[in-house]
Amino acid sequence: MRTPQATAMAPERTRRPVLAGGLLVATGLADMLAASGMLRSGTFMVLSEGGLHQVDLTVWAWLHLTIGAAVALAGLVAVTGRRGAATVAIGCVAVAIALDLLMLPYAPIRLVLVAAVDAAAIRLLLRHRRAVAGAE
């Protein structure tokens, strides 16, 4: 015979998607703010052995803006704790981390911090999904 406490989810399990969703919303907003700054700044100047070159990051900025909005929305959906929400959030975050790694030379500190927080959110979502699957 099952007790009510054995069938109910532990508080730690219900807090994981909320924390992961909050982290994803925060990193999505950070990406969106950084992208809007890149759109306003125009071109970067890069000094190399061949001289001084202008690098236009407009396309990358629009990608960051789009992916940042997708990650923020996925974070809001991940708060629900539904099984499919975690999969969608993990997919959005994987794309965001890949984009962050490609942009690493232009903003290394911010991108490493955002990628680390995104990785922590993925870990929380995976642990929650594993705990829910084990409880069934």
PDB file of C-alpha atoms in Angstrom:
ATOM      1  CA  MET A   1       0.000   0.000   0.000  1.00  0.00           C
ATOM      2  CA  ARG A   2       1.373   3.364  -0.962  1.00  0.00           C
ATOM      3  CA  THR A   3       1.437   6.261   1.394  1.00  0.00           C
ATOM      4  CA  PRO A   4       0.508   9.741   0.163  1.00  0.00           C
ATOM      5  CA  GLN A   5       4.071  10.859   0.744  1.00  0.00           C
ATOM      6  CA  ALA A   6       5.495   8.105  -1.459  1.00  0.00           C
ATOM      7  CA  THR A   7       3.292   9.010  -4.423  1.00  0.00           C
ATOM      8  CA  ALA A   8       3.760  12.763  -4.201  1.00  0.00           C
ATOM      9  CA  MET A   9       6.793  14.384  -5.789  1.00  0.00           C
ATOM     10  CA  ALA A  10       9.497  15.584  -3.456  1.00  0.00           C
ATOM     11  CA  PRO A  11       9.901  19.375  -3.235  1.00  0.00           C
ATOM     12  CA  GLU A  12      13.386  19.141  -4.760  1.00  0.00           C
ATOM     13  CA  ARG A  13      11.941  17.541  -7.879  1.00  0.00           C
ATOM     14  CA  THR A  14       9.341  20.239  -8.355  1.00  0.00           C
ATOM     15  CA  ARG A  15      11.837  23.050  -7.846  1.00  0.00           C
ATOM     16  CA  ARG A  16      14.244  21.883 -10.558  1.00  0.00           C
ATOM     17  CA  PRO A  17      12.162  22.996 -13.565  1.00  0.00           C
ATOM     18  CA  VAL A  18      11.399  26.329 -11.915  1.00  0.00           C
ATOM     19  CA  LEU A  19      15.087  27.026 -11.287  1.00  0.00           C
ATOM     20  CA  ALA A  20      16.060  25.816 -14.773  1.00  0.00           C
ATOM     21  CA  GLY A  21      13.343  27.966 -16.326  1.00  0.00           C
ATOM     22  CA  GLY A  22      14.520  31.014 -14.408  1.00  0.00           C
ATOM     23  CA  LEU A  23      18.101  30.435 -15.503  1.00  0.00           C
ATOM     24  CA  LEU A  24      17.029  30.048 -19.123  1.00  0.00           C
ATOM     25  CA  VAL A  25      14.933  33.210 -19.048  1.00  0.00           C
ATOM     26  CA  ALA A  26      17.895  35.106 -17.576  1.00  0.00           C
ATOM     27  CA  THR A  27      20.369  33.851 -20.195  1.00  0.00           C
ATOM     28  CA  GLY A  28      17.864  34.415 -22.997  1.00  0.00           C
ATOM     29  CA  LEU A  29      17.408  38.021 -21.893  1.00  0.00           C
ATOM     30  CA  ALA A  30      21.186  38.453 -21.586  1.00  0.00           C
ATOM     31  CA  ASP A  31      21.628  37.219 -25.160  1.00  0.00           C
ATOM     32  CA  MET A  32      18.870  39.523 -26.372  1.00  0.00           C
ATOM     33  CA  LEU A  33      20.405  42.559 -24.643  1.00  0.00           C
ATOM     34  CA  ALA A  34      23.859  41.755 -25.990  1.00  0.00           C
ATOM     35  CA  ALA A  35      22.425  41.302 -29.487  1.00  0.00           C
ATOM     36  CA  SER A  36      20.684  44.658 -29.373  1.00  0.00           C
ATOM     37  CA  GLY A  37      23.985  46.226 -28.324  1.00  0.00           C
ATOM     38  CA  MET A  38      25.788  44.538 -31.213  1.00  0.00           C
ATOM     39  CA  LEU A  39      23.129  45.790 -33.630  1.00  0.00           C
ATOM     40  CA  ARG A  40      23.586  49.366 -32.466  1.00  0.00           C
ATOM     41  CA  SER A  41      27.395  49.285 -32.428  1.00  0.00           C
ATOM     42  CA  GLY A  42      27.880  48.441 -36.094  1.00  0.00           C
ATOM     43  CA  THR A  43      31.255  46.975 -36.984  1.00  0.00           C
ATOM     44  CA  PHE A  44      34.154  45.699 -34.898  1.00  0.00           C
ATOM     45  CA  MET A  45      37.754  46.588 -35.719  1.00  0.00           C
ATOM     46  CA  VAL A  46      40.154  43.649 -35.691  1.00  0.00           C
ATOM     47  CA  LEU A  47      43.928  44.121 -35.684  1.00  0.00           C
ATOM     48  CA  SER A  48      45.890  41.303 -37.314  1.00  0.00           C
ATOM     49  CA  GLU A  49      49.273  40.876 -38.958  1.00  0.00           C
ATOM     50  CA  GLY A  50      47.714  41.906 -42.267  1.00  0.00           C
ATOM     51  CA  GLY A  51      46.449  45.212 -40.882  1.00  0.00           C
ATOM     52  CA  LEU A  52      43.227  46.623 -39.483  1.00  0.00           C
ATOM     53  CA  HIS A  53      39.995  44.979 -40.658  1.00  0.00           C
ATOM     54  CA  GLN A  54      36.333  45.795 -40.150  1.00  0.00           C
ATOM     55  CA  VAL A  55      34.094  42.902 -39.090  1.00  0.00           C
ATOM     56  CA  ASP A  56      30.332  43.288 -39.411  1.00  0.00           C
ATOM     57  CA  LEU A  57      28.428  41.163 -36.883  1.00  0.00           C
ATOM     58  CA  THR A  58      24.887  42.136 -37.882  1.00  0.00           C
ATOM     59  CA  VAL A  59      23.869  38.626 -38.940  1.00  0.00           C
ATOM     60  CA  TRP A  60      25.326  37.150 -35.760  1.00  0.00           C
ATOM     61  CA  ALA A  61      23.488  39.762 -33.715  1.00  0.00           C
ATOM     62  CA  TRP A  62      20.167  38.854 -35.329  1.00  0.00           C
ATOM     63  CA  LEU A  63      20.888  35.158 -34.673  1.00  0.00           C
ATOM     64  CA  HIS A  64      21.629  35.946 -31.010  1.00  0.00           C
ATOM     65  CA  LEU A  65      18.432  37.957 -30.752  1.00  0.00           C
ATOM     66  CA  THR A  66      16.361  35.131 -32.240  1.00  0.00           C
ATOM     67  CA  ILE A  67      17.987  32.350 -30.233  1.00  0.00           C
ATOM     68  CA  GLY A  68      17.853  34.451 -27.050  1.00  0.00           C
ATOM     69  CA  ALA A  69      14.105  34.926 -27.495  1.00  0.00           C
ATOM     70  CA  ALA A  70      13.686  31.184 -28.145  1.00  0.00           C
ATOM     71  CA  VAL A  71      15.673  30.298 -25.013  1.00  0.00           C
ATOM     72  CA  ALA A  72      13.668  32.750 -22.884  1.00  0.00           C
ATOM     73  CA  LEU A  73      10.390  31.310 -24.184  1.00  0.00           C
ATOM     74  CA  ALA A  74      11.659  27.761 -23.656  1.00  0.00           C
ATOM     75  CA  GLY A  75      12.547  28.718 -20.089  1.00  0.00           C
ATOM     76  CA  LEU A  76       9.014  29.954 -19.509  1.00  0.00           C
ATOM     77  CA  VAL A  77       7.634  26.684 -20.893  1.00  0.00           C
ATOM     78  CA  ALA A  78      10.132  24.582 -18.889  1.00  0.00           C
ATOM     79  CA  VAL A  79       8.675  25.977 -15.660  1.00  0.00           C
ATOM     80  CA  THR A  80       5.570  23.871 -16.287  1.00  0.00           C
ATOM     81  CA  GLY A  81       7.648  20.711 -15.781  1.00  0.00           C
ATOM     82  CA  ARG A  82       6.006  18.832 -18.641  1.00  0.00           C
ATOM     83  CA  ARG A  83       8.009  16.097 -20.320  1.00  0.00           C
ATOM     84  CA  GLY A  84       8.042  17.679 -23.799  1.00  0.00           C
ATOM     85  CA  ALA A  85       8.927  21.099 -22.395  1.00  0.00           C
ATOM     86  CA  ALA A  86      12.274  19.839 -21.159  1.00  0.00           C
ATOM     87  CA  THR A  87      13.131  18.395 -24.561  1.00  0.00           C
ATOM     88  CA  VAL A  88      12.292  21.647 -26.348  1.00  0.00           C
ATOM     89  CA  ALA A  89      14.257  23.681 -23.801  1.00  0.00           C
ATOM     90  CA  ILE A  90      17.295  21.415 -24.079  1.00  0.00           C
ATOM     91  CA  GLY A  91      17.206  21.710 -27.875  1.00  0.00           C
ATOM     92  CA  CYS A  92      17.022  25.516 -27.761  1.00  0.00           C
ATOM     93  CA  VAL A  93      19.822  25.695 -25.212  1.00  0.00           C
ATOM     94  CA  ALA A  94      22.051  23.372 -27.260  1.00  0.00           C
ATOM     95  CA  VAL A  95      21.689  25.709 -30.257  1.00  0.00           C
ATOM     96  CA  ALA A  96      22.371  28.720 -28.008  1.00  0.00           C
ATOM     97  CA  ILE A  97      25.543  27.160 -26.586  1.00  0.00           C
ATOM     98  CA  ALA A  98      26.793  26.344 -30.101  1.00  0.00           C
ATOM     99  CA  LEU A  99      26.175  29.946 -31.188  1.00  0.00           C
ATOM    100  CA  ASP A 100      27.885  31.239 -28.050  1.00  0.00           C
ATOM    101  CA  LEU A 101      30.959  29.128 -28.768  1.00  0.00           C
ATOM    102  CA  LEU A 102      31.141  30.514 -32.312  1.00  0.00           C
ATOM    103  CA  MET A 103      31.022  34.081 -30.965  1.00  0.00           C
ATOM    104  CA  LEU A 104      33.640  33.399 -28.270  1.00  0.00           C
ATOM    105  CA  PRO A 105      36.389  35.652 -29.710  1.00  0.00           C
ATOM    106  CA  TYR A 106      34.169  38.753 -29.575  1.00  0.00           C
ATOM    107  CA  ALA A 107      32.835  38.560 -25.990  1.00  0.00           C
ATOM    108  CA  PRO A 108      34.637  35.738 -24.189  1.00  0.00           C
ATOM    109  CA  ILE A 109      33.750  36.436 -20.560  1.00  0.00           C
ATOM    110  CA  ARG A 110      30.028  36.976 -21.101  1.00  0.00           C
ATOM    111  CA  LEU A 111      29.716  34.010 -23.431  1.00  0.00           C
ATOM    112  CA  VAL A 112      31.520  31.612 -21.096  1.00  0.00           C
ATOM    113  CA  LEU A 113      29.282  32.688 -18.202  1.00  0.00           C
ATOM    114  CA  VAL A 114      26.104  32.377 -20.276  1.00  0.00           C
ATOM    115  CA  ALA A 115      27.164  28.960 -21.617  1.00  0.00           C
ATOM    116  CA  ALA A 116      27.921  27.749 -18.078  1.00  0.00           C
ATOM    117  CA  VAL A 117      24.504  28.861 -16.804  1.00  0.00           C
ATOM    118  CA  ASP A 118      22.858  27.246 -19.834  1.00  0.00           C
ATOM    119  CA  ALA A 119      24.721  23.992 -19.120  1.00  0.00           C
ATOM    120  CA  ALA A 120      23.546  24.113 -15.493  1.00  0.00           C
ATOM    121  CA  ALA A 121      19.957  24.547 -16.672  1.00  0.00           C
ATOM    122  CA  ILE A 122      20.321  21.548 -18.994  1.00  0.00           C
ATOM    123  CA  ARG A 123      21.621  19.475 -16.093  1.00  0.00           C
ATOM    124  CA  LEU A 124      18.666  20.480 -13.925  1.00  0.00           C
ATOM    125  CA  LEU A 125      16.207  19.597 -16.687  1.00  0.00           C
ATOM    126  CA  LEU A 126      17.852  16.233 -17.322  1.00  0.00           C
ATOM    127  CA  ARG A 127      17.851  15.392 -13.601  1.00  0.00           C
ATOM    128  CA  HIS A 128      14.187  16.340 -13.369  1.00  0.00           C
ATOM    129  CA  ARG A 129      13.307  14.217 -16.389  1.00  0.00           C
ATOM    130  CA  ARG A 130      15.230  11.258 -14.976  1.00  0.00           C
ATOM    131  CA  ALA A 131      13.535  11.653 -11.571  1.00  0.00           C
ATOM    132  CA  VAL A 132      10.078  11.773 -13.150  1.00  0.00           C
ATOM    133  CA  ALA A 133      10.837   8.713 -15.287  1.00  0.00           C
ATOM    134  CA  GLY A 134      12.107   6.836 -12.211  1.00  0.00           C
ATOM    135  CA  ALA A 135       8.995   7.698 -10.207  1.00  0.00           C
ATOM    136  CA  GLU A 136       6.660   6.169 -12.812  1.00  0.00           C
TER     137      GLU A 136
END
